[in-house]
């Protein structure tokens, strides 16, 4: 009964699938725009991780908070950030949310998407702080801190885990284990196969989703974690096993992995798997899926048009918001 309670509904599944497709197409277009020198920010694509990236945020409420990653299109699209806002930020335009200052650091005060920390892994403490603020104000919101297994090697991770439980903050720590830490396979840098088991040392409830490319498995786990945190039971740790099909960033030759390994992982691509399940359940027809793809294409073209006609910041404003 409990497992059924956390199953994705048809509406939730279709919304999540739409956001996954939109993420894939947005990132592909970002790569094109960078190669064409239209935007200066190079890519950190999350290709192959869309079920996790979108899944950790698509089921959140407007009042919930999100801290994402540099590979961050999926999670912010999941929370509702528009492609236009993403491209304006990547393009450094004056009418972006940050006024052309954020680059890869996608954020939105209105959507409760917190800015990224400049130092990778220091966001764990920020998440605990945000959770403490929510708790102290008596709000029902939750905070999702989304990160990769490499960030979990940072020293702030351990203190934050301990404090999160000590103060019973409504934070959901979501680790996307994509098998790589920058230019190294995770298995070559860390002895333990799992990250989530560390949560047990801090008396935190945890769960490993062995197939993080299964949109429905991700949704079930997130709904359970959200219910746990929102009901005042404290933090929750989720680890999703997935695979980064893309290079670490634009231009990465990926000499640290075999092409056969990538091809094998491509057979578990979350997008066609989600589409097949939706069709099998008769929750969508082939035309419905085509319409979703066409809708995504329209949103992306509108975003590019807005980007191209948007101004760059004036040099005179370079010291605005700088405090000394």
PDB file of C-alpha atoms in Angstrom:
ATOM      1  CA  UNK A   1       0.000   0.000   0.000  1.00  0.00           C
ATOM      2  CA  UNK A   2       2.803   2.414   0.950  1.00  0.00           C
ATOM      3  CA  UNK A   3       4.664   1.792  -2.315  1.00  0.00           C
ATOM      4  CA  UNK A   4       1.492   2.389  -4.321  1.00  0.00           C
ATOM      5  CA  UNK A   5       0.969   5.695  -2.530  1.00  0.00           C
ATOM      6  CA  UNK A   6       4.259   6.965  -3.919  1.00  0.00           C
ATOM      7  CA  UNK A   7       3.723   5.862  -7.532  1.00  0.00           C
ATOM      8  CA  UNK A   8       3.727   8.570 -10.201  1.00  0.00           C
ATOM      9  CA  UNK A   9       0.303   9.526 -11.483  1.00  0.00           C
ATOM     10  CA  UNK A  10      -0.303   9.800 -15.208  1.00  0.00           C
ATOM     11  CA  UNK A  11      -0.175  13.609 -15.039  1.00  0.00           C
ATOM     12  CA  UNK A  12       3.078  13.556 -13.042  1.00  0.00           C
ATOM     13  CA  UNK A  13       4.679  11.057 -15.415  1.00  0.00           C
ATOM     14  CA  UNK A  14       3.760  13.048 -18.522  1.00  0.00           C
ATOM     15  CA  UNK A  15       5.027  16.280 -16.946  1.00  0.00           C
ATOM     16  CA  UNK A  16       8.302  14.617 -15.957  1.00  0.00           C
ATOM     17  CA  UNK A  17       8.760  13.121 -19.425  1.00  0.00           C
ATOM     18  CA  UNK A  18       8.146  16.535 -21.024  1.00  0.00           C
ATOM     19  CA  UNK A  19      10.784  18.107 -18.780  1.00  0.00           C
ATOM     20  CA  UNK A  20      13.268  15.338 -19.588  1.00  0.00           C
ATOM     21  CA  UNK A  21      12.814  15.869 -23.332  1.00  0.00           C
ATOM     22  CA  UNK A  22      13.050  19.634 -22.899  1.00  0.00           C
ATOM     23  CA  UNK A  23      16.291  19.210 -20.949  1.00  0.00           C
ATOM     24  CA  UNK A  24      17.887  16.985 -23.604  1.00  0.00           C
ATOM     25  CA  UNK A  25      16.946  19.338 -26.432  1.00  0.00           C
ATOM     26  CA  UNK A  26      17.983  22.444 -24.470  1.00  0.00           C
ATOM     27  CA  UNK A  27      21.424  21.023 -23.735  1.00  0.00           C
ATOM     28  CA  UNK A  28      21.908  19.933 -27.339  1.00  0.00           C
ATOM     29  CA  UNK A  29      21.052  23.468 -28.468  1.00  0.00           C
ATOM     30  CA  UNK A  30      23.360  24.965 -25.852  1.00  0.00           C
ATOM     31  CA  UNK A  31      26.241  22.972 -27.348  1.00  0.00           C
ATOM     32  CA  UNK A  32      25.350  24.310 -30.816  1.00  0.00           C
ATOM     33  CA  UNK A  33      25.155  27.900 -29.557  1.00  0.00           C
ATOM     34  CA  UNK A  34      28.545  27.589 -27.870  1.00  0.00           C
ATOM     35  CA  UNK A  35      30.177  26.121 -30.979  1.00  0.00           C
ATOM     36  CA  UNK A  36      28.658  28.996 -32.989  1.00  0.00           C
ATOM     37  CA  UNK A  37      30.103  31.476 -30.442  1.00  0.00           C
ATOM     38  CA  UNK A  38      26.632  32.811 -29.674  1.00  0.00           C
ATOM     39  CA  UNK A  39      27.032  32.093 -25.945  1.00  0.00           C
ATOM     40  CA  UNK A  40      30.367  32.208 -24.059  1.00  0.00           C
ATOM     41  CA  UNK A  41      29.534  29.574 -21.454  1.00  0.00           C
ATOM     42  CA  UNK A  42      30.688  26.093 -22.476  1.00  0.00           C
ATOM     43  CA  UNK A  43      28.656  22.996 -21.686  1.00  0.00           C
ATOM     44  CA  UNK A  44      28.541  20.546 -18.814  1.00  0.00           C
ATOM     45  CA  UNK A  45      25.925  18.280 -20.361  1.00  0.00           C
ATOM     46  CA  UNK A  46      23.865  15.878 -18.284  1.00  0.00           C
ATOM     47  CA  UNK A  47      22.977  13.627 -21.211  1.00  0.00           C
ATOM     48  CA  UNK A  48      21.720  10.311 -19.871  1.00  0.00           C
ATOM     49  CA  UNK A  49      20.935  11.685 -16.413  1.00  0.00           C
ATOM     50  CA  UNK A  50      17.617  13.381 -17.198  1.00  0.00           C
ATOM     51  CA  UNK A  51      15.454  10.995 -15.160  1.00  0.00           C
ATOM     52  CA  UNK A  52      17.405  11.885 -12.022  1.00  0.00           C
ATOM     53  CA  UNK A  53      18.031  15.559 -12.753  1.00  0.00           C
ATOM     54  CA  UNK A  54      14.418  16.369 -13.560  1.00  0.00           C
ATOM     55  CA  UNK A  55      13.057  13.798 -11.127  1.00  0.00           C
ATOM     56  CA  UNK A  56      14.576  15.367  -8.015  1.00  0.00           C
ATOM     57  CA  UNK A  57      12.774  18.671  -8.615  1.00  0.00           C
ATOM     58  CA  UNK A  58       9.687  18.116 -10.788  1.00  0.00           C
ATOM     59  CA  UNK A  59       7.621  16.855  -7.841  1.00  0.00           C
ATOM     60  CA  UNK A  60       8.459  19.783  -5.564  1.00  0.00           C
ATOM     61  CA  UNK A  61       5.973  22.487  -4.608  1.00  0.00           C
ATOM     62  CA  UNK A  62       6.564  26.195  -5.413  1.00  0.00           C
ATOM     63  CA  UNK A  63       7.501  26.896  -1.772  1.00  0.00           C
ATOM     64  CA  UNK A  64      10.217  24.196  -1.768  1.00  0.00           C
ATOM     65  CA  UNK A  65      13.870  25.124  -2.289  1.00  0.00           C
ATOM     66  CA  UNK A  66      16.454  23.656  -4.659  1.00  0.00           C
ATOM     67  CA  UNK A  67      20.246  23.757  -4.810  1.00  0.00           C
ATOM     68  CA  UNK A  68      21.548  22.375  -8.102  1.00  0.00           C
ATOM     69  CA  UNK A  69      24.809  21.745  -9.912  1.00  0.00           C
ATOM     70  CA  UNK A  70      26.997  23.146 -12.680  1.00  0.00           C
ATOM     71  CA  UNK A  71      25.526  20.359 -14.834  1.00  0.00           C
ATOM     72  CA  UNK A  72      22.260  21.956 -13.892  1.00  0.00           C
ATOM     73  CA  UNK A  73      19.747  22.248 -16.727  1.00  0.00           C
ATOM     74  CA  UNK A  74      17.728  19.183 -15.722  1.00  0.00           C
ATOM     75  CA  UNK A  75      17.046  20.146 -12.122  1.00  0.00           C
ATOM     76  CA  UNK A  76      16.148  23.778 -12.860  1.00  0.00           C
ATOM     77  CA  UNK A  77      13.867  22.753 -15.752  1.00  0.00           C
ATOM     78  CA  UNK A  78      12.280  20.309 -13.331  1.00  0.00           C
ATOM     79  CA  UNK A  79      11.591  23.175 -10.910  1.00  0.00           C
ATOM     80  CA  UNK A  80      10.088  25.290 -13.692  1.00  0.00           C
ATOM     81  CA  UNK A  81      12.866  27.581 -14.951  1.00  0.00           C
ATOM     82  CA  UNK A  82      12.237  28.524 -18.582  1.00  0.00           C
ATOM     83  CA  UNK A  83      14.600  27.812 -21.458  1.00  0.00           C
ATOM     84  CA  UNK A  84      14.607  31.556 -22.132  1.00  0.00           C
ATOM     85  CA  UNK A  85      15.960  32.306 -18.658  1.00  0.00           C
ATOM     86  CA  UNK A  86      18.587  29.579 -19.073  1.00  0.00           C
ATOM     87  CA  UNK A  87      19.838  30.894 -22.427  1.00  0.00           C
ATOM     88  CA  UNK A  88      19.813  34.522 -21.263  1.00  0.00           C
ATOM     89  CA  UNK A  89      22.005  33.481 -18.322  1.00  0.00           C
ATOM     90  CA  UNK A  90      24.349  31.415 -20.475  1.00  0.00           C
ATOM     91  CA  UNK A  91      24.485  34.284 -22.955  1.00  0.00           C
ATOM     92  CA  UNK A  92      25.407  36.819 -20.265  1.00  0.00           C
ATOM     93  CA  UNK A  93      22.558  39.113 -21.257  1.00  0.00           C
ATOM     94  CA  UNK A  94      21.544  42.199 -19.302  1.00  0.00           C
ATOM     95  CA  UNK A  95      17.959  40.936 -18.969  1.00  0.00           C
ATOM     96  CA  UNK A  96      18.951  37.599 -17.427  1.00  0.00           C
ATOM     97  CA  UNK A  97      17.958  36.941 -13.818  1.00  0.00           C
ATOM     98  CA  UNK A  98      21.446  37.935 -12.622  1.00  0.00           C
ATOM     99  CA  UNK A  99      21.889  40.773 -15.113  1.00  0.00           C
ATOM    100  CA  UNK A 100      24.526  38.792 -16.991  1.00  0.00           C
ATOM    101  CA  UNK A 101      26.651  37.800 -13.997  1.00  0.00           C
ATOM    102  CA  UNK A 102      25.904  34.136 -13.239  1.00  0.00           C
ATOM    103  CA  UNK A 103      27.173  32.035 -16.165  1.00  0.00           C
ATOM    104  CA  UNK A 104      26.689  28.364 -15.281  1.00  0.00           C
ATOM    105  CA  UNK A 105      25.191  29.290 -11.907  1.00  0.00           C
ATOM    106  CA  UNK A 106      21.513  28.996 -12.816  1.00  0.00           C
ATOM    107  CA  UNK A 107      19.140  30.265 -10.156  1.00  0.00           C
ATOM    108  CA  UNK A 108      15.794  31.974  -9.583  1.00  0.00           C
ATOM    109  CA  UNK A 109      14.613  33.693  -6.401  1.00  0.00           C
ATOM    110  CA  UNK A 110      11.011  33.532  -7.624  1.00  0.00           C
ATOM    111  CA  UNK A 111      11.173  29.760  -8.170  1.00  0.00           C
ATOM    112  CA  UNK A 112      13.153  29.143  -4.955  1.00  0.00           C
ATOM    113  CA  UNK A 113      16.228  27.956  -6.870  1.00  0.00           C
ATOM    114  CA  UNK A 114      19.241  29.021  -4.810  1.00  0.00           C
ATOM    115  CA  UNK A 115      22.476  30.165  -6.509  1.00  0.00           C
ATOM    116  CA  UNK A 116      25.317  27.654  -6.653  1.00  0.00           C
ATOM    117  CA  UNK A 117      28.286  27.872  -4.344  1.00  0.00           C
ATOM    118  CA  UNK A 118      31.486  28.748  -6.172  1.00  0.00           C
ATOM    119  CA  UNK A 119      33.369  25.998  -4.345  1.00  0.00           C
ATOM    120  CA  UNK A 120      32.045  22.568  -5.255  1.00  0.00           C
ATOM    121  CA  UNK A 121      30.767  20.707  -2.204  1.00  0.00           C
ATOM    122  CA  UNK A 122      30.289  23.737   0.043  1.00  0.00           C
ATOM    123  CA  UNK A 123      26.591  23.716  -0.836  1.00  0.00           C
ATOM    124  CA  UNK A 124      25.956  21.001   1.787  1.00  0.00           C
ATOM    125  CA  UNK A 125      26.277  23.623   4.516  1.00  0.00           C
ATOM    126  CA  UNK A 126      24.043  26.013   2.568  1.00  0.00           C
ATOM    127  CA  UNK A 127      21.382  23.324   2.339  1.00  0.00           C
ATOM    128  CA  UNK A 128      21.452  22.752   6.083  1.00  0.00           C
ATOM    129  CA  UNK A 129      21.209  26.521   6.632  1.00  0.00           C
ATOM    130  CA  UNK A 130      18.230  26.783   4.291  1.00  0.00           C
ATOM    131  CA  UNK A 131      16.592  23.830   6.017  1.00  0.00           C
ATOM    132  CA  UNK A 132      17.179  25.431   9.406  1.00  0.00           C
ATOM    133  CA  UNK A 133      15.544  28.653   8.218  1.00  0.00           C
ATOM    134  CA  UNK A 134      12.521  26.711   6.944  1.00  0.00           C
ATOM    135  CA  UNK A 135      12.253  24.779  10.209  1.00  0.00           C
ATOM    136  CA  UNK A 136      12.618  27.859  12.421  1.00  0.00           C
ATOM    137  CA  UNK A 137       9.916  29.705  10.486  1.00  0.00           C
ATOM    138  CA  UNK A 138       7.520  26.800  10.941  1.00  0.00           C
ATOM    139  CA  UNK A 139       7.115  26.335   7.175  1.00  0.00           C
ATOM    140  CA  UNK A 140       6.157  23.060   5.477  1.00  0.00           C
ATOM    141  CA  UNK A 141       8.708  23.494   2.699  1.00  0.00           C
ATOM    142  CA  UNK A 142      11.546  21.076   1.984  1.00  0.00           C
ATOM    143  CA  UNK A 143      15.045  21.739   0.633  1.00  0.00           C
ATOM    144  CA  UNK A 144      16.582  19.529  -2.062  1.00  0.00           C
ATOM    145  CA  UNK A 145      20.362  19.516  -2.347  1.00  0.00           C
ATOM    146  CA  UNK A 146      21.347  17.831  -5.629  1.00  0.00           C
ATOM    147  CA  UNK A 147      24.984  16.839  -6.227  1.00  0.00           C
ATOM    148  CA  UNK A 148      27.264  14.182  -7.687  1.00  0.00           C
ATOM    149  CA  UNK A 149      29.383  11.523  -6.027  1.00  0.00           C
ATOM    150  CA  UNK A 150      32.511  13.627  -6.550  1.00  0.00           C
ATOM    151  CA  UNK A 151      31.110  16.480  -4.460  1.00  0.00           C
ATOM    152  CA  UNK A 152      30.347  13.973  -1.698  1.00  0.00           C
ATOM    153  CA  UNK A 153      34.127  13.566  -1.234  1.00  0.00           C
ATOM    154  CA  UNK A 154      34.393  17.153   0.009  1.00  0.00           C
ATOM    155  CA  UNK A 155      34.945  17.712   3.710  1.00  0.00           C
ATOM    156  CA  UNK A 156      31.761  19.796   4.193  1.00  0.00           C
ATOM    157  CA  UNK A 157      29.692  16.714   3.404  1.00  0.00           C
ATOM    158  CA  UNK A 158      30.277  15.033   6.758  1.00  0.00           C
ATOM    159  CA  UNK A 159      29.630  18.017   8.991  1.00  0.00           C
ATOM    160  CA  UNK A 160      26.475  18.838   7.076  1.00  0.00           C
ATOM    161  CA  UNK A 161      25.145  15.273   7.392  1.00  0.00           C
ATOM    162  CA  UNK A 162      25.657  15.350  11.154  1.00  0.00           C
ATOM    163  CA  UNK A 163      24.100  18.790  11.639  1.00  0.00           C
ATOM    164  CA  UNK A 164      21.142  17.952   9.373  1.00  0.00           C
ATOM    165  CA  UNK A 165      20.143  15.096  11.672  1.00  0.00           C
ATOM    166  CA  UNK A 166      21.073  16.926  14.866  1.00  0.00           C
ATOM    167  CA  UNK A 167      18.784  19.829  13.968  1.00  0.00           C
ATOM    168  CA  UNK A 168      16.173  17.685  12.176  1.00  0.00           C
ATOM    169  CA  UNK A 169      16.052  19.913   9.121  1.00  0.00           C
ATOM    170  CA  UNK A 170      13.744  19.098   6.153  1.00  0.00           C
ATOM    171  CA  UNK A 171      16.581  18.552   3.659  1.00  0.00           C
ATOM    172  CA  UNK A 172      16.656  15.829   1.015  1.00  0.00           C
ATOM    173  CA  UNK A 173      20.217  15.083  -0.070  1.00  0.00           C
ATOM    174  CA  UNK A 174      20.089  13.696  -3.638  1.00  0.00           C
ATOM    175  CA  UNK A 175      23.288  12.163  -5.003  1.00  0.00           C
ATOM    176  CA  UNK A 176      23.438  11.376  -8.726  1.00  0.00           C
ATOM    177  CA  UNK A 177      26.171   8.769  -9.013  1.00  0.00           C
ATOM    178  CA  UNK A 178      27.008   9.107 -12.709  1.00  0.00           C
ATOM    179  CA  UNK A 179      30.160   6.929 -12.446  1.00  0.00           C
ATOM    180  CA  UNK A 180      32.676   9.736 -13.016  1.00  0.00           C
ATOM    181  CA  UNK A 181      34.486  12.320 -10.915  1.00  0.00           C
ATOM    182  CA  UNK A 182      35.562  14.868 -13.503  1.00  0.00           C
ATOM    183  CA  UNK A 183      38.130  12.911 -15.576  1.00  0.00           C
ATOM    184  CA  UNK A 184      38.260   9.726 -13.495  1.00  0.00           C
ATOM    185  CA  UNK A 185      35.935   6.759 -13.030  1.00  0.00           C
ATOM    186  CA  UNK A 186      34.471   6.880  -9.532  1.00  0.00           C
ATOM    187  CA  UNK A 187      35.554   3.268  -8.948  1.00  0.00           C
ATOM    188  CA  UNK A 188      39.202   4.370  -9.310  1.00  0.00           C
ATOM    189  CA  UNK A 189      38.983   7.139  -6.700  1.00  0.00           C
ATOM    190  CA  UNK A 190      36.852   5.737  -3.859  1.00  0.00           C
ATOM    191  CA  UNK A 191      36.796   2.357  -2.136  1.00  0.00           C
ATOM    192  CA  UNK A 192      33.097   2.222  -1.263  1.00  0.00           C
ATOM    193  CA  UNK A 193      30.680   1.409  -4.071  1.00  0.00           C
ATOM    194  CA  UNK A 194      27.866   3.496  -2.556  1.00  0.00           C
ATOM    195  CA  UNK A 195      27.568   7.002  -1.146  1.00  0.00           C
ATOM    196  CA  UNK A 196      24.179   6.703   0.565  1.00  0.00           C
ATOM    197  CA  UNK A 197      25.380   4.160   3.116  1.00  0.00           C
ATOM    198  CA  UNK A 198      27.397   6.954   4.745  1.00  0.00           C
ATOM    199  CA  UNK A 199      24.111   8.470   5.900  1.00  0.00           C
ATOM    200  CA  UNK A 200      23.611   5.545   8.267  1.00  0.00           C
ATOM    201  CA  UNK A 201      26.622   6.677  10.294  1.00  0.00           C
ATOM    202  CA  UNK A 202      24.706   9.886  11.017  1.00  0.00           C
ATOM    203  CA  UNK A 203      21.412   8.109  11.797  1.00  0.00           C
ATOM    204  CA  UNK A 204      19.808   9.511   8.639  1.00  0.00           C
ATOM    205  CA  UNK A 205      17.213   7.585   6.659  1.00  0.00           C
ATOM    206  CA  UNK A 206      18.575   6.617   3.259  1.00  0.00           C
ATOM    207  CA  UNK A 207      17.723   4.751   0.070  1.00  0.00           C
ATOM    208  CA  UNK A 208      19.601   3.695  -3.060  1.00  0.00           C
ATOM    209  CA  UNK A 209      17.754   3.715  -6.391  1.00  0.00           C
ATOM    210  CA  UNK A 210      19.726   1.113  -8.326  1.00  0.00           C
ATOM    211  CA  UNK A 211      18.228   2.172 -11.665  1.00  0.00           C
ATOM    212  CA  UNK A 212      18.333   5.949 -11.716  1.00  0.00           C
ATOM    213  CA  UNK A 213      17.484   5.887 -15.427  1.00  0.00           C
ATOM    214  CA  UNK A 214      13.997   4.624 -14.591  1.00  0.00           C
ATOM    215  CA  UNK A 215      11.806   7.720 -14.407  1.00  0.00           C
ATOM    216  CA  UNK A 216       9.197   5.864 -12.343  1.00  0.00           C
ATOM    217  CA  UNK A 217      11.704   4.539  -9.796  1.00  0.00           C
ATOM    218  CA  UNK A 218      13.118   8.037  -9.341  1.00  0.00           C
ATOM    219  CA  UNK A 219       9.617   9.440  -8.873  1.00  0.00           C
ATOM    220  CA  UNK A 220       8.672   6.851  -6.241  1.00  0.00           C
ATOM    221  CA  UNK A 221      11.809   7.503  -4.216  1.00  0.00           C
ATOM    222  CA  UNK A 222      11.420  11.273  -4.372  1.00  0.00           C
ATOM    223  CA  UNK A 223       7.760  11.185  -3.329  1.00  0.00           C
ATOM    224  CA  UNK A 224       8.659   9.062  -0.317  1.00  0.00           C
ATOM    225  CA  UNK A 225      11.566  11.332   0.667  1.00  0.00           C
ATOM    226  CA  UNK A 226       9.453  14.484   0.232  1.00  0.00           C
ATOM    227  CA  UNK A 227       6.696  13.055   2.422  1.00  0.00           C
ATOM    228  CA  UNK A 228       9.266  12.123   5.082  1.00  0.00           C
ATOM    229  CA  UNK A 229      10.949  15.535   5.179  1.00  0.00           C
ATOM    230  CA  UNK A 230       7.745  17.568   4.898  1.00  0.00           C
ATOM    231  CA  UNK A 231       6.148  15.748   7.831  1.00  0.00           C
ATOM    232  CA  UNK A 232       8.903  16.884  10.207  1.00  0.00           C
ATOM    233  CA  UNK A 233      10.810  13.599  10.387  1.00  0.00           C
ATOM    234  CA  UNK A 234      14.118  15.191   9.453  1.00  0.00           C
ATOM    235  CA  UNK A 235      16.498  14.750   6.506  1.00  0.00           C
ATOM    236  CA  UNK A 236      16.568  11.951   3.943  1.00  0.00           C
ATOM    237  CA  UNK A 237      19.415  10.727   1.730  1.00  0.00           C
ATOM    238  CA  UNK A 238      18.816   9.378  -1.773  1.00  0.00           C
ATOM    239  CA  UNK A 239      21.423   7.984  -4.138  1.00  0.00           C
ATOM    240  CA  UNK A 240      20.546   7.402  -7.785  1.00  0.00           C
ATOM    241  CA  UNK A 241      22.776   5.187  -9.925  1.00  0.00           C
ATOM    242  CA  UNK A 242      22.959   6.631 -13.426  1.00  0.00           C
ATOM    243  CA  UNK A 243      25.542   7.233 -16.176  1.00  0.00           C
ATOM    244  CA  UNK A 244      26.938  10.373 -17.754  1.00  0.00           C
ATOM    245  CA  UNK A 245      26.832   9.745 -21.493  1.00  0.00           C
ATOM    246  CA  UNK A 246      28.307  13.169 -22.251  1.00  0.00           C
ATOM    247  CA  UNK A 247      31.897  14.322 -21.716  1.00  0.00           C
ATOM    248  CA  UNK A 248      32.673  16.168 -18.494  1.00  0.00           C
ATOM    249  CA  UNK A 249      32.539  19.412 -20.481  1.00  0.00           C
ATOM    250  CA  UNK A 250      32.875  20.679 -24.036  1.00  0.00           C
ATOM    251  CA  UNK A 251      36.148  19.466 -25.512  1.00  0.00           C
ATOM    252  CA  UNK A 252      36.800  16.679 -22.994  1.00  0.00           C
ATOM    253  CA  UNK A 253      38.314  13.801 -25.059  1.00  0.00           C
ATOM    254  CA  UNK A 254      37.035  11.209 -22.530  1.00  0.00           C
ATOM    255  CA  UNK A 255      40.210   9.123 -22.695  1.00  0.00           C
ATOM    256  CA  UNK A 256      39.351   7.686 -19.277  1.00  0.00           C
ATOM    257  CA  UNK A 257      36.550   5.427 -20.566  1.00  0.00           C
ATOM    258  CA  UNK A 258      36.053   2.907 -23.347  1.00  0.00           C
ATOM    259  CA  UNK A 259      33.647   3.669 -26.221  1.00  0.00           C
ATOM    260  CA  UNK A 260      32.099   0.213 -25.698  1.00  0.00           C
ATOM    261  CA  UNK A 261      31.212   1.168 -22.132  1.00  0.00           C
ATOM    262  CA  UNK A 262      29.429   4.314 -23.296  1.00  0.00           C
ATOM    263  CA  UNK A 263      27.568   2.421 -26.007  1.00  0.00           C
ATOM    264  CA  UNK A 264      26.405  -0.155 -23.499  1.00  0.00           C
ATOM    265  CA  UNK A 265      25.183   2.611 -21.183  1.00  0.00           C
ATOM    266  CA  UNK A 266      23.379   4.256 -24.108  1.00  0.00           C
ATOM    267  CA  UNK A 267      21.085   1.237 -24.250  1.00  0.00           C
ATOM    268  CA  UNK A 268      19.736   2.374 -20.855  1.00  0.00           C
ATOM    269  CA  UNK A 269      19.015   5.937 -22.032  1.00  0.00           C
ATOM    270  CA  UNK A 270      16.158   7.174 -19.803  1.00  0.00           C
ATOM    271  CA  UNK A 271      14.225   9.002 -22.544  1.00  0.00           C
ATOM    272  CA  UNK A 272      13.322   6.086 -24.855  1.00  0.00           C
ATOM    273  CA  UNK A 273      12.727   3.906 -21.787  1.00  0.00           C
ATOM    274  CA  UNK A 274      10.241   6.410 -20.360  1.00  0.00           C
ATOM    275  CA  UNK A 275       8.539   6.752 -23.741  1.00  0.00           C
ATOM    276  CA  UNK A 276       8.198   2.987 -24.067  1.00  0.00           C
ATOM    277  CA  UNK A 277       6.607   2.712 -20.618  1.00  0.00           C
ATOM    278  CA  UNK A 278       4.178   5.567 -21.300  1.00  0.00           C
ATOM    279  CA  UNK A 279       3.126   3.901 -24.549  1.00  0.00           C
ATOM    280  CA  UNK A 280       2.865   0.493 -22.874  1.00  0.00           C
ATOM    281  CA  UNK A 281       0.592   1.858 -20.149  1.00  0.00           C
ATOM    282  CA  UNK A 282      -1.455   3.702 -22.786  1.00  0.00           C
ATOM    283  CA  UNK A 283      -0.772   6.923 -20.912  1.00  0.00           C
ATOM    284  CA  UNK A 284       0.416   8.437 -24.198  1.00  0.00           C
ATOM    285  CA  UNK A 285       0.105   7.744 -27.906  1.00  0.00           C
ATOM    286  CA  UNK A 286       2.895   8.147 -30.479  1.00  0.00           C
ATOM    287  CA  UNK A 287       1.222  11.420 -31.509  1.00  0.00           C
ATOM    288  CA  UNK A 288       1.262  12.633 -27.898  1.00  0.00           C
ATOM    289  CA  UNK A 289       5.014  12.032 -27.716  1.00  0.00           C
ATOM    290  CA  UNK A 290       5.531  13.774 -31.061  1.00  0.00           C
ATOM    291  CA  UNK A 291       3.525  16.734 -29.769  1.00  0.00           C
ATOM    292  CA  UNK A 292       5.711  16.909 -26.656  1.00  0.00           C
ATOM    293  CA  UNK A 293       8.855  16.979 -28.810  1.00  0.00           C
ATOM    294  CA  UNK A 294       7.363  19.674 -31.050  1.00  0.00           C
ATOM    295  CA  UNK A 295       6.372  21.761 -28.027  1.00  0.00           C
ATOM    296  CA  UNK A 296       9.935  21.549 -26.726  1.00  0.00           C
ATOM    297  CA  UNK A 297      11.312  22.626 -30.098  1.00  0.00           C
ATOM    298  CA  UNK A 298       9.007  25.671 -30.129  1.00  0.00           C
ATOM    299  CA  UNK A 299      10.067  26.719 -26.621  1.00  0.00           C
ATOM    300  CA  UNK A 300      13.731  26.431 -27.565  1.00  0.00           C
ATOM    301  CA  UNK A 301      13.342  28.439 -30.768  1.00  0.00           C
ATOM    302  CA  UNK A 302      11.478  31.173 -28.888  1.00  0.00           C
ATOM    303  CA  UNK A 303      14.264  31.228 -26.305  1.00  0.00           C
ATOM    304  CA  UNK A 304      16.975  31.548 -28.974  1.00  0.00           C
ATOM    305  CA  UNK A 305      15.090  34.384 -30.645  1.00  0.00           C
ATOM    306  CA  UNK A 306      14.864  36.226 -27.318  1.00  0.00           C
ATOM    307  CA  UNK A 307      18.561  35.606 -26.670  1.00  0.00           C
ATOM    308  CA  UNK A 308      19.619  37.011 -30.037  1.00  0.00           C
ATOM    309  CA  UNK A 309      17.695  40.251 -29.591  1.00  0.00           C
ATOM    310  CA  UNK A 310      18.691  40.792 -25.946  1.00  0.00           C
ATOM    311  CA  UNK A 311      21.428  43.301 -25.002  1.00  0.00           C
ATOM    312  CA  UNK A 312      24.687  42.671 -23.220  1.00  0.00           C
ATOM    313  CA  UNK A 313      25.273  44.520 -19.920  1.00  0.00           C
ATOM    314  CA  UNK A 314      26.790  47.991 -19.989  1.00  0.00           C
ATOM    315  CA  UNK A 315      30.417  48.135 -18.876  1.00  0.00           C
ATOM    316  CA  UNK A 316      29.529  50.959 -16.478  1.00  0.00           C
ATOM    317  CA  UNK A 317      27.563  48.495 -14.330  1.00  0.00           C
ATOM    318  CA  UNK A 318      30.476  46.142 -13.654  1.00  0.00           C
ATOM    319  CA  UNK A 319      30.737  47.261  -9.999  1.00  0.00           C
ATOM    320  CA  UNK A 320      27.005  47.147  -9.296  1.00  0.00           C
ATOM    321  CA  UNK A 321      26.194  44.827  -6.347  1.00  0.00           C
ATOM    322  CA  UNK A 322      29.886  44.711  -5.368  1.00  0.00           C
ATOM    323  CA  UNK A 323      30.512  45.539  -1.716  1.00  0.00           C
ATOM    324  CA  UNK A 324      33.821  46.696  -0.259  1.00  0.00           C
TER     325      UNK A 324
END
